XYZ file of C-alpha atoms in Angstrom:
639
model
C 15.924 -56.169 -56.714
C 16.859 -56.745 -53.595
C 15.113 -55.530 -50.521
C 11.950 -55.265 -52.440
C 8.693 -57.058 -51.986
C 6.120 -58.363 -54.449
C 3.043 -57.671 -52.021
C 0.560 -55.392 -52.939
C 0.954 -51.883 -51.371
C -1.811 -51.140 -48.697
C -3.173 -47.614 -49.023
C -2.818 -45.227 -46.105
C -6.357 -45.284 -44.864
C -6.579 -48.895 -44.524
C -3.602 -49.242 -42.490
C -3.650 -50.353 -38.955
C -2.213 -47.391 -37.015
C -4.092 -48.185 -33.715
C -1.935 -49.430 -31.129
C -4.299 -51.523 -29.898
C -4.663 -53.570 -32.981
C -0.934 -53.943 -33.480
C 1.122 -55.714 -31.038
C 4.047 -54.140 -29.610
C 6.638 -55.267 -27.596
C 7.967 -53.222 -24.985
C 10.835 -53.877 -22.684
C 9.718 -55.481 -19.537
C 12.036 -53.563 -17.327
C 10.665 -50.283 -18.751
C 7.006 -51.562 -18.866
C 7.525 -52.497 -15.005
C 9.261 -49.139 -14.082
C 6.601 -47.292 -15.882
C 3.964 -49.071 -14.120
C 5.484 -48.878 -10.933
C 5.926 -44.932 -11.521
C 2.462 -44.424 -12.501
C 0.822 -46.135 -9.228
C 3.297 -43.986 -7.335
C 2.209 -40.762 -8.843
C -1.583 -41.533 -7.846
C -1.056 -41.521 -4.120
C 1.263 -38.493 -4.155
C -1.468 -36.108 -6.216
C -3.952 -37.365 -3.566
C -1.483 -36.585 -0.665
C -0.750 -33.043 -2.321
C -4.639 -32.524 -2.670
C -5.269 -33.166 0.972
C -2.491 -31.547 2.554
C -3.652 -28.667 4.836
C -1.201 -25.847 5.486
C -3.035 -24.630 8.444
C -3.181 -28.098 10.307
C -0.955 -28.182 13.321
C 2.312 -29.970 12.748
C 3.305 -32.743 14.712
C 6.165 -31.983 17.401
C 8.297 -35.088 17.287
C 10.628 -36.001 20.011
C 14.104 -35.467 18.916
C 15.668 -37.814 21.517
C 15.158 -41.189 23.215
C 12.170 -41.885 25.375
C 12.435 -41.662 29.217
C 12.482 -45.434 29.514
C 15.551 -45.673 27.060
C 17.729 -43.272 29.308
C 19.895 -44.166 32.088
C 19.997 -42.233 35.479
C 22.615 -39.842 34.427
C 21.172 -39.053 31.039
C 17.507 -38.611 33.276
C 19.358 -36.109 35.417
C 20.507 -34.202 32.577
C 17.345 -34.089 31.120
C 15.748 -32.824 34.034
C 18.215 -30.101 34.652
C 17.943 -28.932 31.086
C 14.455 -28.744 31.110
C 14.482 -26.599 34.260
C 17.106 -24.357 32.700
C 15.089 -23.988 29.654
C 11.755 -23.210 31.426
C 13.593 -20.628 33.602
C 15.176 -19.007 30.428
C 11.814 -19.231 28.633
C 10.121 -17.423 31.634
C 13.149 -14.871 31.817
C 12.719 -14.066 28.216
C 8.904 -13.875 28.234
C 9.492 -11.150 31.196
C 11.546 -9.343 29.217
C 9.362 -9.503 25.962
C 6.551 -7.918 28.197
C 9.184 -5.282 29.414
C 10.162 -4.350 26.113
C 6.106 -3.996 24.859
C 5.893 -1.497 27.973
C 9.265 0.407 26.650
C 8.036 0.326 23.080
C 4.460 1.705 23.985
C 6.660 4.516 26.301
C 8.654 5.392 23.163
C 5.706 5.466 20.862
C 4.218 8.092 23.329
C 7.259 10.058 23.418
C 7.662 10.290 19.805
C 3.958 11.071 19.377
C 2.690 12.663 22.443
C 2.637 16.391 21.144
C 1.039 15.177 17.788
C -1.445 13.347 19.850
C -2.451 16.078 21.659
C -3.072 18.092 18.956
C -5.122 15.843 17.130
C -7.280 15.415 20.022
C -7.583 18.796 20.668
C -9.237 19.798 17.277
C -13.063 19.448 17.991
C -14.161 20.183 14.446
C -12.165 17.142 13.196
C -13.652 14.851 15.893
C -17.166 16.086 14.911
C -16.698 14.091 11.596
C -17.666 10.068 12.374
C -15.180 9.030 9.707
C -12.576 11.313 10.612
C -12.962 10.363 14.355
C -12.568 6.557 13.558
C -9.224 7.333 11.763
C -7.903 9.372 14.640
C -8.681 6.376 17.059
C -6.645 4.085 14.875
C -3.760 6.698 14.376
C -3.563 7.410 17.933
C -3.501 3.997 19.333
C -0.907 3.236 16.663
C 1.089 6.032 17.943
C 0.852 5.540 21.783
C 0.836 1.603 21.663
C -1.820 1.425 24.173
C -5.496 1.035 23.879
C -5.748 1.761 27.575
C -3.831 5.078 27.281
C -5.894 6.205 24.291
C -9.355 5.218 26.164
C -8.219 7.171 29.246
C -7.520 10.255 27.137
C -11.091 9.713 25.593
C -12.761 9.588 29.309
C -10.917 12.648 30.449
C -12.217 14.499 27.373
C -15.553 13.403 28.003
C -15.684 14.002 31.437
C -14.137 17.497 31.017
C -16.871 18.345 28.658
C -14.538 18.790 25.600
C -16.147 16.141 23.830
C -19.418 14.413 23.921
C -20.384 10.717 24.374
C -21.985 10.306 20.872
C -18.761 11.973 19.321
C -16.363 9.729 21.189
C -18.010 6.574 19.697
C -16.193 6.438 16.405
C -12.842 7.110 18.061
C -13.452 3.931 20.447
C -14.158 2.053 17.239
C -10.773 3.339 16.190
C -9.062 2.281 19.259
C -10.334 -1.022 19.006
C -8.777 -1.491 15.513
C -5.775 -0.050 16.341
C -4.831 -2.315 19.547
C -4.200 -5.208 16.894
C -1.033 -3.866 15.545
C 0.916 -4.921 18.177
C 0.205 -8.597 17.352
C 1.099 -8.011 13.585
C 4.800 -6.357 14.466
C 5.144 -9.392 16.615
C 4.308 -11.835 13.652
C 7.187 -10.243 11.404
C 9.844 -11.846 13.979
C 8.858 -15.373 12.630
C 9.172 -14.736 8.823
C 12.398 -17.134 8.779
C 10.126 -19.939 8.346
C 7.329 -20.237 5.685
C 4.658 -22.170 7.547
C 5.412 -20.562 11.154
C 4.978 -17.017 9.289
C 1.634 -18.569 7.449
C 0.498 -19.173 10.816
C 1.676 -16.354 13.310
C 0.433 -13.795 10.466
C -3.018 -15.409 9.814
C -3.474 -15.294 13.715
C -2.676 -11.548 14.052
C -4.785 -10.939 10.912
C -7.703 -12.453 12.361
C -7.728 -10.205 15.007
C -7.555 -6.940 12.714
C -10.193 -8.659 10.533
C -12.795 -9.006 13.282
C -11.861 -5.081 14.226
C -12.531 -4.130 10.605
C -15.319 -5.915 9.665
C -17.298 -5.164 13.122
C -16.252 -1.299 12.389
C -17.626 -1.757 8.667
C -21.294 -3.079 10.002
C -21.544 -1.093 13.195
C -20.371 2.340 12.229
C -23.029 2.927 9.418
C -25.510 1.420 12.151
C -24.193 3.782 14.719
C -24.311 6.726 12.634
C -27.811 6.208 11.485
C -29.474 5.067 14.834
C -27.563 5.472 17.750
C -27.724 1.693 18.581
C -24.754 1.872 21.276
C -25.491 5.127 22.674
C -28.766 4.314 23.585
C -28.375 1.313 24.743
C -25.473 1.890 26.998
C -27.451 5.090 28.438
C -30.522 3.025 29.112
C -28.119 0.583 31.060
C -26.336 3.481 32.867
C -29.730 5.191 33.850
C -30.925 1.770 35.307
C -27.995 0.921 37.761
C -27.142 3.248 40.665
C -23.438 3.433 40.136
C -20.821 4.843 42.703
C -17.589 5.683 42.240
C -15.219 3.061 42.685
C -11.728 2.491 43.510
C -8.787 2.009 40.930
C -8.412 -0.576 38.163
C -6.245 -3.309 39.260
C -2.273 -3.055 38.062
C -1.259 -6.751 38.449
C 1.081 -7.095 35.326
C 2.714 -3.951 36.105
C 3.297 -4.848 39.597
C 6.035 -7.294 38.326
C 7.289 -5.259 35.179
C 7.191 -1.739 36.826
C 10.488 -2.465 39.044
C 12.514 -3.007 35.685
C 11.001 -0.484 33.380
C 11.011 2.393 35.665
C 14.631 2.097 35.486
C 14.748 2.498 32.004
C 12.189 5.578 31.685
C 9.406 6.820 33.533
C 6.363 8.802 31.610
C 4.011 11.401 33.020
C 1.019 10.145 31.501
C -1.097 13.298 32.720
C 0.650 15.317 30.162
C -0.837 13.648 27.184
C -4.254 14.129 28.744
C -3.671 17.751 29.739
C -2.551 18.615 26.156
C -5.857 17.119 24.862
C -8.121 19.014 27.149
C -6.076 22.007 26.076
C -4.491 22.805 29.598
C -2.048 25.261 29.048
C -0.125 24.136 31.916
C 1.021 21.017 30.083
C 1.776 22.789 26.900
C 5.461 22.982 26.598
C 5.695 20.105 29.472
C 7.994 17.273 28.913
C 6.317 13.927 29.024
C 9.381 12.254 30.778
C 9.182 12.407 34.658
C 12.429 13.636 35.987
C 11.326 14.634 39.456
C 9.632 11.461 41.359
C 9.056 13.206 44.872
C 7.546 16.551 45.026
C 6.276 18.726 47.525
C 2.985 21.275 47.338
C 2.947 23.918 49.505
C -0.056 26.723 49.490
C 1.296 30.187 49.873
C -0.847 33.271 50.371
C 0.002 36.118 48.325
C -1.450 39.936 48.888
C -1.999 41.316 45.671
C -2.674 45.402 45.571
C -5.962 46.470 43.728
C -7.769 49.682 43.203
C -10.772 47.906 41.752
C -13.023 47.120 44.327
C -15.624 45.217 42.596
C -13.130 42.308 42.423
C -13.613 41.939 46.143
C -17.214 40.714 45.731
C -15.674 37.392 44.418
C -12.458 37.416 46.798
C -11.386 38.171 49.964
C -10.086 41.514 50.327
C -8.725 43.526 53.083
C -7.886 47.143 53.653
C -4.715 48.563 55.862
C -2.751 51.554 55.688
C -1.004 50.464 52.811
C -4.216 50.334 50.815
C -6.818 47.537 49.575
C -5.341 44.108 48.769
C -6.664 40.582 47.683
C -5.741 37.527 49.332
C -4.875 34.950 46.794
C -3.748 31.495 47.631
C -0.892 29.781 45.159
C 0.219 26.316 45.269
C 3.965 26.189 44.788
C 5.559 22.788 43.783
C 9.138 22.177 44.906
C 11.275 19.096 43.129
C 12.839 16.899 46.109
C 14.139 14.097 44.790
C 15.075 13.012 41.323
C 13.989 9.704 39.576
C 16.320 6.775 39.144
C 15.940 5.933 35.540
C 18.766 6.523 32.853
C 17.027 9.554 31.238
C 16.309 11.439 34.728
C 19.261 13.477 34.224
C 19.379 14.092 30.169
C 18.598 17.124 28.967
C 17.458 15.407 25.417
C 14.059 16.250 23.934
C 11.330 13.830 23.913
C 11.332 12.931 20.391
C 15.126 12.120 20.728
C 14.650 9.992 23.781
C 11.489 8.407 22.121
C 13.665 7.154 19.088
C 16.319 5.834 21.276
C 13.860 3.754 23.132
C 12.202 2.886 19.952
C 15.269 1.193 18.503
C 16.158 -0.522 21.709
C 12.873 -1.820 22.643
C 12.369 -3.364 19.199
C 15.911 -4.773 19.096
C 15.298 -6.536 22.465
C 11.732 -7.685 21.370
C 12.680 -9.347 18.108
C 15.494 -10.828 20.077
C 13.525 -12.255 22.976
C 10.639 -13.431 20.560
C 13.217 -15.475 18.391
C 14.355 -16.982 21.357
C 11.213 -17.659 22.740
C 9.921 -19.296 19.455
C 13.452 -21.392 19.437
C 12.795 -22.421 23.004
C 9.272 -23.532 22.505
C 10.327 -25.685 19.809
C 13.056 -27.274 21.552
C 10.541 -27.737 24.817
C 7.156 -28.611 23.161
C 8.100 -32.005 21.698
C 6.831 -35.243 22.282
C 4.491 -36.090 25.302
C 4.711 -32.686 26.495
C 3.737 -30.917 23.198
C 0.995 -33.771 22.763
C -0.793 -32.904 25.997
C -0.524 -29.125 25.889
C -1.827 -29.377 22.520
C -4.860 -31.408 23.487
C -5.686 -29.175 26.617
C -5.618 -26.012 24.579
C -7.288 -27.391 21.252
C -9.538 -29.835 23.273
C -13.469 -29.572 22.595
C -16.138 -30.730 24.832
C -17.878 -34.368 23.976
C -21.026 -34.002 21.581
C -23.538 -32.385 21.553
C -21.725 -29.985 23.725
C -18.594 -29.296 21.645
C -19.899 -25.533 20.591
C -19.463 -24.611 24.107
C -15.676 -24.905 23.640
C -15.329 -21.718 21.944
C -17.428 -19.580 24.275
C -15.034 -21.082 27.230
C -12.175 -19.873 25.365
C -13.664 -16.353 24.870
C -13.955 -16.338 28.664
C -10.222 -17.634 29.486
C -9.034 -14.868 27.148
C -11.012 -12.363 29.104
C -10.019 -13.557 32.276
C -6.196 -13.335 30.913
C -6.634 -10.182 29.572
C -8.044 -8.750 32.754
C -5.121 -10.281 34.820
C -2.462 -8.937 32.893
C -4.394 -5.671 31.960
C -3.158 -5.538 28.592
C -4.834 -7.108 25.321
C -1.566 -6.161 23.304
C 0.528 -8.121 25.903
C -1.960 -11.272 25.577
C -2.456 -10.845 21.804
C 1.235 -10.854 21.298
C 1.988 -13.824 23.416
C -0.420 -16.040 21.624
C 0.854 -15.379 17.813
C 4.390 -17.234 18.881
C 2.455 -20.140 19.859
C 0.206 -20.298 16.789
C 3.675 -19.713 14.852
C 5.307 -22.993 16.406
C 2.122 -24.803 15.944
C 0.559 -25.294 19.663
C -2.477 -23.311 19.061
C -4.618 -23.546 16.184
C -6.543 -20.811 14.167
C -10.187 -21.919 15.605
C -9.095 -21.784 19.099
C -6.987 -18.543 18.963
C -9.825 -16.818 17.292
C -12.244 -16.974 20.470
C -9.334 -16.212 22.501
C -8.749 -12.945 20.677
C -12.316 -11.964 20.807
C -12.188 -12.716 24.624
C -9.090 -10.152 24.872
C -11.391 -7.564 23.268
C -13.830 -8.271 26.169
C -11.033 -8.283 29.086
C -9.757 -4.920 28.086
C -13.027 -3.519 28.024
C -13.589 -4.619 31.545
C -10.637 -2.979 32.683
C -11.545 0.391 31.197
C -15.020 -0.084 33.175
C -13.256 -0.127 36.609
C -10.929 2.609 35.365
C -13.882 4.694 34.482
C -15.226 4.224 37.947
C -12.493 6.010 39.360
C -13.813 9.093 37.752
C -15.074 12.088 39.626
C -18.477 11.809 40.781
C -19.975 14.685 38.475
C -18.343 13.141 35.449
C -19.060 9.436 36.530
C -21.732 8.504 34.281
C -20.321 10.028 31.427
C -16.734 8.010 31.825
C -18.809 4.682 32.721
C -20.997 5.218 29.645
C -17.703 5.591 27.313
C -16.393 2.336 28.960
C -19.582 0.407 28.455
C -20.063 1.539 24.650
C -16.559 -0.270 23.988
C -17.967 -3.455 25.696
C -20.884 -3.122 23.526
C -18.952 -2.760 20.582
C -17.146 -5.835 21.058
C -19.928 -7.830 22.171
C -21.946 -6.882 19.148
C -18.947 -8.007 17.034
C -19.099 -11.354 18.628
C -22.843 -11.752 17.970
C -21.851 -10.984 14.222
C -19.060 -12.990 13.657
C -18.937 -15.589 15.812
C -22.195 -16.951 17.200
C -23.103 -18.172 13.867
C -20.382 -20.406 12.467
C -21.240 -19.694 8.697
C -20.494 -16.153 9.554
C -17.021 -16.429 10.949
C -15.587 -14.670 8.102
C -12.469 -13.222 9.866
C -11.044 -16.627 9.740
C -11.488 -17.356 6.148
C -9.899 -13.917 5.598
C -7.074 -14.447 7.773
C -6.134 -17.500 6.223
C -6.260 -15.977 2.773
C -3.722 -13.527 3.823
C -1.610 -15.937 5.530
C -1.457 -17.865 2.260
C -0.593 -14.921 0.282
C 2.066 -13.725 3.065
C 3.842 -17.324 3.267
C 4.388 -16.817 -0.537
C 5.063 -13.265 -0.489
C 6.574 -12.235 2.909
C 6.743 -8.432 1.660
C 2.725 -8.728 1.884
C 2.659 -8.402 5.547
C 4.797 -5.044 5.657
C 2.463 -3.995 3.086
C -0.410 -4.916 4.933
C 0.696 -3.594 8.114
C 1.726 -0.065 6.453
C -1.481 0.242 4.541
C -4.011 -0.840 7.119
C -2.808 1.092 9.771
C -0.686 3.718 8.385
C -1.318 4.792 4.936
C -5.253 4.502 4.543
C -6.017 5.948 7.744
C -4.001 9.122 6.679
C -5.559 9.260 3.199
C -9.148 8.980 4.837
C -8.198 11.566 7.431
C -6.760 13.958 5.019
C -10.011 13.642 2.951
C -12.457 14.145 5.665
C -10.525 17.065 6.538
C -11.561 18.555 3.208
C -15.297 17.808 4.189
C -17.947 15.386 3.548
C -18.301 16.190 -0.355
C -14.657 15.443 -0.923
C -14.491 11.880 1.150
C -17.756 11.051 -0.788
C -16.542 11.833 -4.009
C -13.364 10.016 -3.971
C -14.005 7.227 -1.412
C -17.287 6.350 -2.753
C -16.338 5.225 -6.334
C -13.386 3.139 -4.803
C -15.568 1.702 -2.009
C -18.050 0.603 -4.638
C -15.457 -0.798 -6.895
C -14.282 -2.694 -3.999
C -17.588 -4.323 -2.992
C -18.356 -5.247 -7.001
C -14.853 -6.825 -6.791
C -15.545 -8.946 -3.907
C -19.088 -9.881 -5.275
C -17.713 -11.085 -8.539
C -14.733 -12.966 -6.827
C -17.618 -14.472 -4.600
C -19.760 -15.468 -7.931
C -16.604 -16.756 -9.624
C -16.071 -19.489 -7.461
C -19.547 -20.467 -5.982
C -21.915 -19.508 -9.218
C -19.719 -18.887 -12.157
C -22.541 -19.981 -14.678
C -24.239 -16.612 -13.778
C -21.408 -14.585 -15.111
C -20.451 -13.703 -18.728
C -17.773 -15.598 -20.166
C -15.094 -12.797 -20.021
C -15.832 -12.405 -15.888
C -15.295 -16.023 -15.074
C -11.634 -15.074 -14.574
C -9.693 -12.156 -14.497
C -7.319 -12.778 -17.504
C -9.026 -10.048 -19.510
C -6.957 -7.464 -16.841
C -3.083 -6.988 -17.147
C -1.235 -9.689 -14.800
C -0.339 -6.747 -12.670
C -3.875 -6.215 -11.452
C -4.960 -9.623 -10.520
C -1.754 -11.206 -9.722
C 1.131 -10.552 -7.069
C 3.820 -12.230 -9.051
C 4.831 -9.024 -11.139
C 5.082 -7.067 -7.898
C 7.172 -9.596 -6.431
C 9.650 -9.717 -9.173
C 9.704 -5.916 -9.101
C 10.498 -5.762 -5.066
C 12.918 -8.487 -5.711
C 15.035 -6.652 -8.165
C 14.588 -3.690 -6.083
C 15.535 -5.154 -2.656
C 18.472 -7.251 -4.270
C 19.519 -10.900 -3.649
C 18.512 -10.692 0.396
C 15.044 -9.696 -0.384
C 14.848 -12.431 -3.158
C 15.445 -15.197 -0.559
C 12.636 -13.828 1.506
C 10.224 -13.164 -0.955
C 10.572 -16.103 -3.522
C 7.488 -17.625 -4.583
C 7.333 -21.495 -5.314
C 4.337 -22.411 -7.473
C 2.589 -25.701 -6.944
C 3.930 -27.015 -10.328
C 7.576 -26.528 -8.987
C 7.152 -27.996 -5.645
C 6.822 -31.623 -7.174
C 9.943 -33.330 -6.190
C 11.884 -34.193 -9.485
C 11.652 -37.857 -8.922
C 8.173 -38.069 -9.279
C 7.862 -36.502 -12.582
C 7.089 -38.805 -15.224
C 10.129 -38.243 -17.259
C 11.265 -41.804 -17.226
C 7.775 -43.284 -18.939
C 8.471 -44.599 -22.185
C 6.607 -43.279 -25.101
C 3.823 -45.288 -26.177
C 2.815 -43.231 -29.297
C 2.422 -45.195 -32.769
C 4.691 -44.857 -35.715
C 4.258 -46.031 -39.115
C 7.303 -48.122 -39.097
C 5.768 -49.895 -36.156
C 2.871 -51.393 -38.558
C 4.332 -54.750 -40.197
C 2.209 -54.282 -43.333
C 3.395 -50.749 -44.223
C 7.078 -52.385 -43.776
C 6.430 -54.806 -45.942
C 4.823 -52.712 -48.766
C 7.713 -50.277 -48.793
C 10.995 -50.266 -50.567
C 13.517 -49.976 -47.945
């Protein structure tokens, strides 16, 4: 028959099925392309593994170098640089003023609530409730200085003792980091900028929270901060000092006073229970007033009252002399709400909306200008100076120098919120690294306490020691935090936690809003509500949740470091439903709820999807062996 062979058939087990045993012809062009492609994949995988998203980007120059320009172009570049510098200073001034107005807006919205919270002494006696109150009040008034001054006034007036004020001071320290978190949200347009900016704000908050978690139980058990500050107060002969310096507000006050002017004594008066301030507006409408002492003659028939006051008798009867101070309004203030008859909360919401709009606009423009100015040699010099280290073996001193610089700068501007809010955008654009910003934030915490110490020195002589002790407790709290989380490099846990949060936020941008609400509003309110019900309820509900949280952290550490010590089902979290150990289902849910706009903001790209398509091995020819590639098999079969 045609197409038949007389060769004996070879059994299938004896056939040469290995590609190495049978030569196979592959087209040379395909082989070359496959070889070239395989060589290209290796460097890509190596680069992909070594890529660090937290590394500072190279800000390259977008135009020709200075030597390549003619005289006209050089003049144009100089003038453009001067204009950009002036615009940067102007936007920075408006940014700082908007922060001041934002603080005033929060005080107007929450002034009554703040006074009511501080006036409840039974709640303040609970240290957990005191901590949460410190956080909530600082978030409401957007100023740790205002919260600290309220605490100092309550201690000096005898309403609050020093021991009960310590948890509130810790909460004030935590609440002050909310401003930098709000500022970081303005850089959510760029994924990597948002990663660095939010990580910078989170490292400040994580430092404060971790310090509270360690020091609050120690303080409750031993009274460490109270006894250390008390010993220092007794060892020094402290005299009454002057007012704290007001350097930054000298520049910003002429502008902010045209918008609104507040009477800060009203919040303190409500906190100490002064009935004179009960229904008084926080908005200062009369800037010039006069006080006149008038003597009143009050008739009396009870002569026993004359033992304590001055009395006189005439033909009309017996009278008591009483001196009354009459306050007369002379001149109205010049701000735009001086003649408005709106309630404080309405003015507060108006200012809150306007200040947030101006703040976000100025921040976006500042970031754009920084991206356009910080290029080429200028960017190289600035980054080199800010992130430089001392030569070995003194490189460890660089961080402590940054702490000192942060403390001095915060003391100069007299606001830790302004200083930290200015650092966060610089981190976003890639000028300051996380390792350098961390000690700057720690120095900012120290700087704001020195201002509180000077402010306490202006207290009355009879309450001077208690006021200064409160300020010193705030200082030693932050110094203890530095000893815990900075001195030993291995224990700089806030940096690692902040980077983790930054990576999550870069993939799921709604996580930043969730972090903000949970950390500074929902969890404090929940703990406050449970603490109001008593210690038993707080321990019964919060204890198991805290224990579960600690167990999850320990298991996560063991999964990464020592997985062999865990049972097989605990080596990963796959035995749980996906929504319990992954944010992807929540991301899809939020994307569906928010619509197309939110999808673009929260779209998550997996690492596998990030590979360029031209690097995927789709063109590599298949090298698997088929039976028809074996000549013995072909010859033995009827075709």
